[in-house]
Amino acid sequence: MRFQPLVVVLLLSLASVALGDDPHCCAPASFSFRIESFTNVAGAPNAQIGNGYYDEQQGSYALVMFGNDTYQVYSLPTGVYVVNVTDGTHKCTSIQCTADVPCFQRYCTNATDWNYKGLIIVGTEKASQWTMSGHPGNFILQMLQSDKTRCIPIAFTMARGQTAESLEYAFTWWSNLKPASIPPSLFVPPATCSHTRAERSVSDLKRDHPQLLSLIRSVFVR
């Protein structure tokens, strides 16, 4: 089965960032950074994703490099901020949570409750216009708690496809987010959260997180 040249980026790392009206509002203060490169399909743009871990009350930060473009993505309780930093201008695009235009499909959140799930769909910037979701070049941010408790959310990347290999690649990325990669000084997960076992296959995920797997399939497997 051939993958569609669509990069689907699912991410929630943790960041301590304050945003305002300043065009440089999305500049991170400090963060622990790691990066992984991948190619979705032959002929498709290369992509990279890096995650920074912070306080879950403040929000998440990630750096996404797609083709020749680089984006900084910040998801905060007040909204989602996407910055195209390709040319160094750091222009900030914000998507605010409102009743009519929610940041998340069906769900939004507030400053004290991170137990939510939903989709944030963001298109790549072309001629200063954000393209609609569903076209090649877009990426989707999946905000999803890793458990019913307030745990460190999952983060992984995958190409849209219908094969088990595409899902397994996603879960391999997820399994790499183990506690050792998170500086204790920046974030200490709640005692109720268990991150000791890494899901390394579709069967592991299906057994341990059937609802998550069902959601992933319903959203990304077409």
Coordinates of N, CA and C in Angstrom, one line a residue:
M1 N 0.9 -1.2 0.0 CA 0.0 0.0 0.0 C 0.9 1.2 0.0
R2 N 0.6 2.1 -0.9 CA 1.5 3.3 -1.0 C 1.0 4.4 0.0
F3 N 1.9 5.0 0.6 CA 1.6 6.1 1.5 C 1.2 7.4 0.7
Q4 N 0.3 8.1 1.3 CA 0.1 9.5 0.7 C 1.2 10.4 1.2
P5 N 1.6 11.3 0.4 CA 2.7 12.2 0.8 C 2.2 13.3 1.8
L6 N 1.7 12.8 2.9 CA 1.2 13.7 3.9 C 1.8 13.4 5.2
V7 N 2.5 14.4 5.8 CA 3.1 14.2 7.0 C 2.1 14.4 8.1
V8 N 2.0 13.4 9.0 CA 1.1 13.6 10.1 C 2.0 13.6 11.4
V9 N 1.9 14.7 12.0 CA 2.8 14.9 13.2 C 1.9 14.9 14.4
L10 N 2.1 14.0 15.3 CA 1.4 13.9 16.6 C 2.4 14.3 17.6
L11 N 2.1 15.3 18.4 CA 3.1 15.6 19.4 C 2.5 16.3 20.6
L12 N 3.0 16.0 21.7 CA 2.8 16.8 22.9 C 4.0 16.6 23.8
S13 N 4.9 17.5 23.7 CA 6.0 17.5 24.7 C 5.6 18.6 25.7
L14 N 6.4 19.0 26.6 CA 6.0 19.9 27.6 C 6.9 21.2 27.6
A15 N 6.3 22.4 27.7 CA 7.1 23.6 27.6 C 6.6 24.7 28.5
S16 N 7.5 25.5 29.0 CA 7.1 26.6 29.9 C 7.4 27.9 29.0
V17 N 6.3 28.4 28.5 CA 6.4 29.5 27.5 C 5.3 30.5 27.8
A18 N 5.6 31.8 27.8 CA 4.6 32.8 27.9 C 4.4 33.5 26.6
L19 N 3.2 33.6 26.1 CA 2.9 34.2 24.8 C 2.2 35.5 25.0
G20 N 2.4 36.4 24.0 CA 1.7 37.7 24.0 C 1.5 38.1 22.6
D21 N 1.4 39.4 22.4 CA 1.1 39.9 21.0 C 2.4 40.2 20.3
D22 N 3.5 40.1 21.0 CA 4.8 40.3 20.3 C 5.0 39.2 19.2
P23 N 5.5 39.7 18.0 CA 5.7 38.7 17.0 C 6.8 37.6 17.3
H24 N 7.6 37.9 18.4 CA 8.5 36.9 18.8 C 8.0 36.1 20.0
C25 N 6.6 36.1 20.2 CA 6.0 35.6 21.4 C 6.3 34.1 21.5
C26 N 6.7 33.4 20.5 CA 6.9 32.0 20.6 C 8.3 31.5 20.8
A27 N 9.2 32.5 21.1 CA 10.6 32.1 21.4 C 10.6 31.3 22.7
P28 N 11.2 30.1 22.7 CA 11.3 29.3 23.9 C 12.3 29.9 24.9
A29 N 12.0 29.7 26.2 CA 13.0 30.2 27.2 C 14.2 29.3 27.3
S30 N 13.9 28.0 27.6 CA 15.0 27.0 27.6 C 14.3 25.7 27.5
F31 N 15.0 24.7 27.0 CA 14.3 23.4 26.8 C 15.3 22.3 26.6
S32 N 14.9 21.1 26.8 CA 15.7 19.9 26.5 C 15.3 19.4 25.1
F33 N 16.2 19.3 24.2 CA 15.9 19.1 22.8 C 16.5 17.8 22.3
R34 N 15.7 17.1 21.6 CA 16.1 15.9 20.9 C 15.4 15.9 19.5
I35 N 16.0 15.3 18.5 CA 15.5 15.4 17.2 C 15.6 14.0 16.5
E36 N 14.7 13.7 15.6 CA 14.8 12.5 14.8 C 14.4 12.9 13.3
S37 N 15.1 12.3 12.4 CA 14.8 12.6 11.0 C 14.1 11.4 10.4
F38 N 13.3 11.6 9.4 CA 12.6 10.5 8.7 C 12.2 11.0 7.3
T39 N 12.0 10.0 6.4 CA 11.4 10.3 5.1 C 10.2 9.4 5.0
N40 N 9.1 10.0 4.6 CA 7.8 9.3 4.6 C 7.7 8.3 3.4
V41 N 7.9 8.9 2.2 CA 7.8 8.0 1.0 C 8.8 8.6 0.0
A42 N 9.2 7.7 -0.9 CA 10.1 8.2 -2.0 C 9.6 9.4 -2.7
G43 N 10.4 10.4 -2.8 CA 10.0 11.6 -3.5 C 9.3 12.6 -2.6
A44 N 8.9 12.3 -1.4 CA 8.3 13.2 -0.5 C 9.3 14.0 0.2
P45 N 9.0 15.2 0.7 CA 9.9 16.0 1.4 C 10.4 15.3 2.7
N46 N 11.7 15.6 3.0 CA 12.2 15.1 4.3 C 11.6 15.9 5.4
A47 N 11.5 15.3 6.6 CA 10.9 15.9 7.7 C 11.6 15.6 9.0
Q48 N 11.6 16.5 9.9 CA 12.3 16.2 11.2 C 11.3 16.8 12.3
I49 N 11.5 16.2 13.5 CA 10.7 16.7 14.6 C 11.5 16.7 15.8
G50 N 11.5 17.7 16.6 CA 12.2 17.7 17.9 C 11.2 18.1 19.0
N51 N 11.5 17.6 20.2 CA 10.5 17.9 21.3 C 11.3 18.5 22.4
G52 N 10.6 19.5 23.1 CA 11.2 20.0 24.3 C 10.2 19.8 25.5
Y53 N 10.7 19.4 26.6 CA 9.9 19.0 27.7 C 9.8 20.1 28.8
Y54 N 8.6 20.4 29.3 CA 8.4 21.5 30.2 C 7.3 21.2 31.2
D55 N 6.8 22.2 31.9 CA 5.7 22.1 32.8 C 4.4 21.9 32.1
E56 N 3.7 20.9 32.5 CA 2.4 20.5 31.8 C 1.4 21.6 32.0
Q57 N 1.5 22.4 33.0 CA 0.5 23.5 33.2 C 0.6 24.6 32.2
Q58 N 1.8 24.7 31.6 CA 2.1 25.8 30.7 C 1.8 25.5 29.3
G59 N 2.1 24.3 28.9 CA 1.9 24.0 27.5 C 3.0 23.1 26.9
S60 N 2.9 23.0 25.6 CA 3.9 22.2 24.9 C 4.6 22.9 23.8
Y61 N 5.8 22.5 23.5 CA 6.6 23.1 22.4 C 7.2 22.0 21.5
A62 N 7.3 22.2 20.3 CA 7.9 21.3 19.4 C 8.4 22.1 18.2
L63 N 9.5 21.6 17.6 CA 10.1 22.1 16.4 C 9.9 21.1 15.3
V64 N 9.3 21.6 14.2 CA 8.9 20.7 13.1 C 9.6 21.3 11.8
M65 N 10.4 20.4 11.2 CA 11.0 20.8 9.9 C 10.4 19.9 8.8
F66 N 9.8 20.6 7.9 CA 9.1 19.9 6.8 C 9.6 20.4 5.5
G67 N 10.3 19.5 4.7 CA 10.9 20.0 3.5 C 11.9 21.1 3.7
N68 N 11.7 22.3 3.1 CA 12.6 23.4 3.3 C 12.1 24.4 4.4
D69 N 11.0 24.1 5.0 CA 10.4 25.0 6.0 C 10.6 24.5 7.4
T70 N 10.7 25.4 8.3 CA 10.9 25.1 9.7 C 9.8 25.8 10.5
Y71 N 9.1 25.1 11.4 CA 8.0 25.6 12.2 C 8.3 25.4 13.7
Q72 N 8.0 26.4 14.5 CA 7.9 26.2 15.9 C 6.4 26.1 16.3
V73 N 6.0 25.1 17.0 CA 4.6 24.9 17.4 C 4.5 24.9 18.9
Y74 N 3.6 25.8 19.4 CA 3.4 25.9 20.8 C 1.9 25.7 21.0
S75 N 1.6 24.8 21.9 CA 0.2 24.6 22.3 C 0.0 24.9 23.7
L76 N -0.7 26.0 24.0 CA -1.0 26.5 25.3 C -2.5 26.4 25.6
P77 N -2.8 26.5 26.9 CA -4.3 26.5 27.2 C -5.0 27.6 26.5
T78 N -4.4 28.7 26.2 CA -5.1 29.8 25.6 C -5.2 29.7 24.1
G79 N -4.4 28.8 23.5 CA -4.5 28.6 22.1 C -3.3 28.0 21.5
V80 N -3.3 27.8 20.2 CA -2.2 27.2 19.5 C -1.4 28.2 18.7
Y81 N -0.1 28.2 18.8 CA 0.7 29.2 18.1 C 1.7 28.5 17.2
V82 N 1.7 28.9 15.9 CA 2.5 28.3 15.0 C 3.4 29.4 14.4
V83 N 4.7 29.2 14.4 CA 5.7 30.1 13.9 C 6.5 29.5 12.7
N84 N 6.4 30.2 11.6 CA 7.3 29.8 10.5 C 8.6 30.5 10.7
V85 N 9.7 29.8 11.0 CA 11.0 30.4 11.3 C 12.0 30.1 10.2
T86 N 11.5 29.8 9.0 CA 12.3 29.4 7.9 C 13.2 30.6 7.5
D87 N 12.6 31.8 7.4 CA 13.4 33.0 7.0 C 13.9 33.8 8.1
G88 N 13.7 33.4 9.4 CA 14.3 34.1 10.5 C 13.4 35.2 11.0
T89 N 12.2 35.4 10.4 CA 11.4 36.5 10.9 C 10.5 36.1 12.1
H90 N 10.4 34.9 12.3 CA 9.6 34.4 13.5 C 8.2 35.0 13.6
K91 N 7.5 35.0 12.4 CA 6.2 35.5 12.5 C 5.3 34.5 13.2
C92 N 4.4 35.0 14.0 CA 3.6 34.2 14.9 C 2.2 34.1 14.3
T93 N 1.7 32.9 14.2 CA 0.3 32.7 13.8 C -0.4 32.0 14.9
S94 N -1.5 32.6 15.5 CA -2.2 32.0 16.6 C -3.6 31.6 16.2
I95 N -4.0 30.5 16.8 CA -5.4 30.0 16.6 C -6.0 30.0 18.0
Q96 N -6.9 30.8 18.3 CA -7.5 31.0 19.6 C -8.6 30.1 19.8
C97 N -8.8 29.6 21.1 CA -9.9 28.8 21.4 C -11.1 29.7 21.6
T98 N -12.2 29.4 20.9 CA -13.5 30.1 21.0 C -14.6 29.1 20.9
A99 N -15.8 29.5 21.2 CA -16.9 28.6 21.1 C -17.2 28.3 19.6
D100 N -17.0 29.3 18.7 CA -17.2 29.1 17.3 C -16.1 28.5 16.6
V101 N -14.8 28.8 17.0 CA -13.7 28.3 16.3 C -12.8 27.6 17.4
P102 N -13.1 26.4 17.8 CA -12.3 25.8 18.9 C -10.9 25.4 18.3
C103 N -9.9 25.4 19.2 CA -8.6 24.9 18.8 C -8.7 23.4 18.6
F104 N -9.6 22.7 19.3 CA -9.6 21.3 19.2 C -11.0 20.9 18.7
Q105 N -11.1 19.9 17.8 CA -12.4 19.5 17.4 C -13.1 18.8 18.5
R106 N -14.2 19.4 18.9 CA -15.1 18.9 19.9 C -14.6 19.2 21.3
Y107 N -13.4 19.4 21.5 CA -12.8 19.7 22.8 C -12.0 20.9 22.8
C108 N -12.0 21.7 23.9 CA -11.0 22.7 24.2 C -10.6 22.5 25.6
T109 N -9.8 23.4 26.1 CA -9.3 23.2 27.5 C -9.1 24.5 28.1
N110 N -8.7 24.5 29.4 CA -8.4 25.7 30.1 C -7.1 25.6 30.8
A111 N -6.7 26.6 31.6 CA -5.3 26.7 32.1 C -5.1 25.6 33.2
T112 N -6.1 25.0 33.7 CA -5.9 24.1 34.8 C -6.2 22.6 34.5
D113 N -6.8 22.4 33.3 CA -7.2 21.0 33.0 C -6.5 20.5 31.7
W114 N -5.6 19.6 31.8 CA -5.0 19.0 30.7 C -5.5 17.7 30.3
N115 N -6.6 17.3 30.9 CA -7.2 16.0 30.6 C -8.2 16.2 29.4
Y116 N -7.7 16.3 28.2 CA -8.5 16.5 27.1 C -7.9 15.8 25.9
K117 N -8.7 15.7 24.8 CA -8.1 15.1 23.6 C -8.8 15.8 22.4
G118 N -8.2 15.9 21.3 CA -8.8 16.5 20.2 C -7.8 16.7 19.1
L119 N -8.2 17.2 18.0 CA -7.3 17.5 16.8 C -7.0 18.9 16.6
I120 N -5.8 19.3 16.3 CA -5.5 20.6 15.9 C -4.9 20.4 14.5
I121 N -5.6 21.0 13.5 CA -5.2 20.8 12.1 C -4.5 22.1 11.6
V122 N -3.3 22.0 11.2 CA -2.5 23.2 10.8 C -1.9 22.9 9.4
G123 N -2.1 23.8 8.5 CA -1.5 23.6 7.1 C -0.2 24.3 7.0
T124 N 0.6 23.9 6.0 CA 1.9 24.6 5.8 C 1.6 25.9 5.1
E125 N 2.5 26.8 5.4 CA 2.3 28.2 4.9 C 2.8 28.3 3.5
K126 N 1.9 28.9 2.6 CA 2.2 29.1 1.2 C 1.7 30.5 0.9
A127 N 2.6 31.4 0.5 CA 2.3 32.7 0.1 C 1.5 33.4 1.3
S128 N 1.9 33.2 2.5 CA 1.3 33.8 3.7 C -0.1 33.3 3.9
Q129 N -0.5 32.2 3.3 CA -1.8 31.6 3.5 C -1.7 30.2 4.0
W130 N -2.5 29.9 5.0 CA -2.4 28.5 5.6 C -3.4 27.7 4.7
T131 N -2.8 26.6 4.2 CA -3.7 25.7 3.3 C -4.6 24.9 4.2
M132 N -5.6 24.4 3.5 CA -6.6 23.6 4.2 C -6.1 22.2 4.6
S133 N -6.6 21.6 5.6 CA -6.2 20.3 6.0 C -6.6 19.3 4.9
G134 N -5.8 18.2 4.7 CA -6.2 17.2 3.7 C -5.4 17.3 2.5
H135 N -4.6 18.3 2.3 CA -3.8 18.5 1.1 C -2.3 18.1 1.4
P136 N -1.6 17.6 0.5 CA -0.2 17.2 0.7 C 0.6 18.4 1.3
G137 N 1.4 18.1 2.3 CA 2.2 19.2 2.9 C 1.6 19.6 4.3
N138 N 0.4 19.3 4.6 CA -0.2 19.6 5.9 C 0.4 18.7 7.0
F139 N 0.3 19.2 8.2 CA 0.6 18.2 9.3 C -0.5 18.4 10.3
I140 N -0.8 17.4 11.1 CA -1.8 17.4 12.1 C -1.2 17.2 13.5
L141 N -1.6 18.0 14.4 CA -1.1 17.9 15.8 C -2.2 17.2 16.6
Q142 N -1.9 16.1 17.1 CA -2.9 15.3 17.9 C -2.6 15.5 19.4
M143 N -3.5 16.3 20.1 CA -3.4 16.5 21.5 C -4.1 15.4 22.2
L144 N -3.4 14.5 22.9 CA -4.0 13.3 23.4 C -3.3 12.9 24.7
Q145 N -4.0 12.8 25.8 CA -3.4 12.3 27.0 C -3.1 10.9 26.9
S146 N -2.0 10.5 27.6 CA -1.5 9.1 27.4 C -2.3 8.1 28.3
D147 N -3.1 8.7 29.2 CA -3.8 7.8 30.1 C -5.0 8.7 30.7
K148 N -5.8 8.1 31.5 CA -6.9 8.8 32.1 C -6.5 9.8 33.1
T149 N -5.2 9.6 33.6 CA -4.7 10.5 34.6 C -3.8 11.6 33.9
R150 N -3.3 12.5 34.6 CA -2.6 13.6 34.0 C -1.1 13.2 33.7
C151 N -0.9 12.4 32.7 CA 0.4 11.9 32.4 C 1.1 12.7 31.3
I152 N 2.3 12.3 31.1 CA 3.0 12.9 29.9 C 2.4 12.4 28.7
P153 N 1.9 13.3 27.8 CA 1.3 12.9 26.6 C 2.2 12.2 25.6
I154 N 1.7 11.4 24.7 CA 2.5 10.8 23.7 C 2.9 11.7 22.6
A155 N 4.0 11.4 21.9 CA 4.4 12.2 20.8 C 5.0 11.3 19.7
F156 N 4.5 11.3 18.5 CA 5.1 10.5 17.5 C 4.8 11.0 16.1
T157 N 5.5 10.5 15.1 CA 5.2 11.0 13.8 C 4.9 9.8 12.9
M158 N 4.1 10.0 11.9 CA 3.9 8.9 11.0 C 3.3 9.4 9.7
A159 N 3.5 8.7 8.6 CA 2.9 9.0 7.3 C 1.5 8.4 7.3
R160 N 0.6 9.1 6.6 CA -0.7 8.5 6.5 C -0.6 7.2 5.6
G161 N -1.1 6.1 6.2 CA -1.1 4.9 5.4 C -2.0 3.8 6.0
Q162 N -2.0 2.7 5.5 CA -2.9 1.6 5.9 C -2.2 0.4 6.3
T163 N -0.9 0.4 6.5 CA -0.1 -0.8 6.9 C 0.3 -0.8 8.3
A164 N 0.4 -1.9 8.9 CA 0.9 -2.1 10.3 C 2.2 -1.4 10.5
E165 N 3.1 -1.5 9.4 CA 4.4 -0.9 9.5 C 4.4 0.6 9.8
S166 N 3.4 1.3 9.2 CA 3.3 2.7 9.5 C 2.9 3.0 10.9
L167 N 2.1 2.2 11.5 CA 1.7 2.3 12.9 C 2.9 1.9 13.8
E168 N 3.6 0.9 13.4 CA 4.7 0.4 14.3 C 5.8 1.5 14.3
Y169 N 6.0 2.2 13.2 CA 7.0 3.2 13.2 C 6.6 4.3 14.2
A170 N 5.3 4.6 14.2 CA 4.8 5.6 15.1 C 5.0 5.2 16.5
F171 N 4.8 4.0 16.8 CA 4.9 3.5 18.2 C 6.4 3.4 18.6
T172 N 7.2 3.1 17.6 CA 8.7 3.1 17.9 C 9.1 4.5 18.4
W173 N 8.6 5.5 17.7 CA 8.9 6.9 18.2 C 8.4 7.1 19.6
W174 N 7.2 6.7 19.8 CA 6.6 6.8 21.1 C 7.4 6.1 22.2
S175 N 7.9 4.9 21.9 CA 8.6 4.2 22.9 C 9.9 4.9 23.2
N176 N 10.4 5.7 22.3 CA 11.7 6.4 22.6 C 11.5 7.5 23.6
L177 N 10.3 7.9 23.9 CA 10.0 8.9 24.9 C 9.9 8.3 26.3
K178 N 11.0 7.8 26.7 CA 11.1 7.2 28.0 C 11.5 8.2 29.1
P179 N 11.2 7.9 30.4 CA 11.5 8.8 31.4 C 12.9 9.4 31.4
A180 N 13.9 8.5 31.1 CA 15.3 9.0 31.1 C 15.6 10.2 30.2
S181 N 14.7 10.3 29.2 CA 14.9 11.5 28.2 C 14.3 12.8 28.7
I182 N 13.7 12.7 29.8 CA 13.0 13.9 30.4 C 13.8 14.4 31.6
P183 N 14.4 15.5 31.6 CA 15.2 16.0 32.7 C 14.3 16.1 34.0
P184 N 14.6 15.5 35.1 CA 13.8 15.5 36.3 C 13.6 16.9 36.8
S185 N 14.5 17.8 36.5 CA 14.4 19.2 37.0 C 13.3 20.0 36.3
L186 N 13.0 19.5 35.1 CA 12.0 20.2 34.3 C 10.6 19.6 34.5
F187 N 10.5 18.3 34.7 CA 9.2 17.7 34.8 C 9.2 16.4 35.6
V188 N 8.4 16.3 36.5 CA 8.2 15.1 37.3 C 6.8 14.5 37.1
P189 N 6.7 13.4 36.4 CA 5.3 12.9 36.2 C 4.6 12.5 37.5
P190 N 3.3 12.6 37.5 CA 2.6 12.2 38.7 C 2.8 10.7 39.1
A191 N 2.7 10.4 40.3 CA 3.0 9.0 40.8 C 2.1 8.0 40.2
T192 N 0.9 8.5 39.8 CA -0.1 7.6 39.2 C 0.2 7.2 37.8
C193 N 1.2 7.8 37.2 CA 1.5 7.5 35.8 C 2.6 6.5 35.7
S194 N 2.4 5.6 34.8 CA 3.4 4.6 34.6 C 4.0 4.7 33.2
H195 N 5.4 4.9 33.1 CA 6.1 5.1 31.9 C 7.2 4.1 31.8
T196 N 7.1 3.0 32.5 CA 8.2 2.1 32.6 C 8.2 1.1 31.4
R197 N 7.0 0.8 30.9 CA 6.9 -0.1 29.8 C 6.7 0.6 28.5
A198 N 7.6 0.3 27.5 CA 7.5 1.0 26.2 C 6.7 0.1 25.3
E199 N 5.7 0.6 24.7 CA 4.9 -0.1 23.6 C 5.8 -0.1 22.4
R200 N 6.1 -1.3 21.9 CA 7.0 -1.4 20.7 C 6.4 -2.0 19.5
S201 N 5.1 -2.3 19.6 CA 4.4 -3.0 18.5 C 3.0 -2.6 18.5
V202 N 2.3 -2.9 17.4 CA 0.9 -2.7 17.3 C 0.1 -3.6 18.3
S203 N 0.6 -4.8 18.4 CA -0.1 -5.7 19.3 C 0.0 -5.3 20.8
D204 N 1.2 -4.7 21.2 CA 1.3 -4.2 22.5 C 0.3 -3.0 22.8
L205 N 0.3 -2.2 21.8 CA -0.6 -1.0 21.9 C -2.1 -1.4 21.9
K206 N -2.4 -2.4 21.1 CA -3.8 -2.9 21.0 C -4.2 -3.5 22.3
R207 N -3.3 -4.2 23.0 CA -3.6 -4.8 24.2 C -3.7 -3.8 25.4
D208 N -2.8 -2.8 25.4 CA -2.7 -1.9 26.5 C -3.5 -0.7 26.4
H209 N -3.7 -0.2 25.1 CA -4.4 1.0 24.9 C -5.4 0.9 23.7
P210 N -6.4 0.0 23.8 CA -7.3 -0.2 22.7 C -8.0 1.0 22.2
Q211 N -8.4 1.9 23.1 CA -9.1 3.1 22.7 C -8.2 4.1 21.9
L212 N -7.0 4.2 22.4 CA -6.0 5.0 21.6 C -5.8 4.5 20.2
L213 N -5.6 3.2 20.1 CA -5.4 2.6 18.8 C -6.6 2.8 17.9
S214 N -7.8 2.6 18.5 CA -9.0 2.9 17.7 C -9.1 4.3 17.2
L215 N -8.7 5.2 18.0 CA -8.7 6.6 17.7 C -7.7 6.9 16.5
I216 N -6.5 6.4 16.7 CA -5.5 6.6 15.7 C -5.9 6.0 14.3
R217 N -6.5 4.8 14.4 CA -6.9 4.2 13.1 C -8.1 5.0 12.5
S218 N -9.0 5.5 13.3 CA -10.2 6.2 12.8 C -9.8 7.6 12.2
V219 N -8.7 8.2 12.7 CA -8.3 9.5 12.3 C -7.3 9.4 11.1
F220 N -6.3 8.5 11.2 CA -5.2 8.6 10.3 C -5.2 7.4 9.2
V221 N -5.9 6.4 9.5 CA -6.0 5.3 8.5 C -7.2 5.5 7.6
R222 N -7.0 5.8 6.4 CA -8.1 6.1 5.5 C -8.2 5.0 4.4

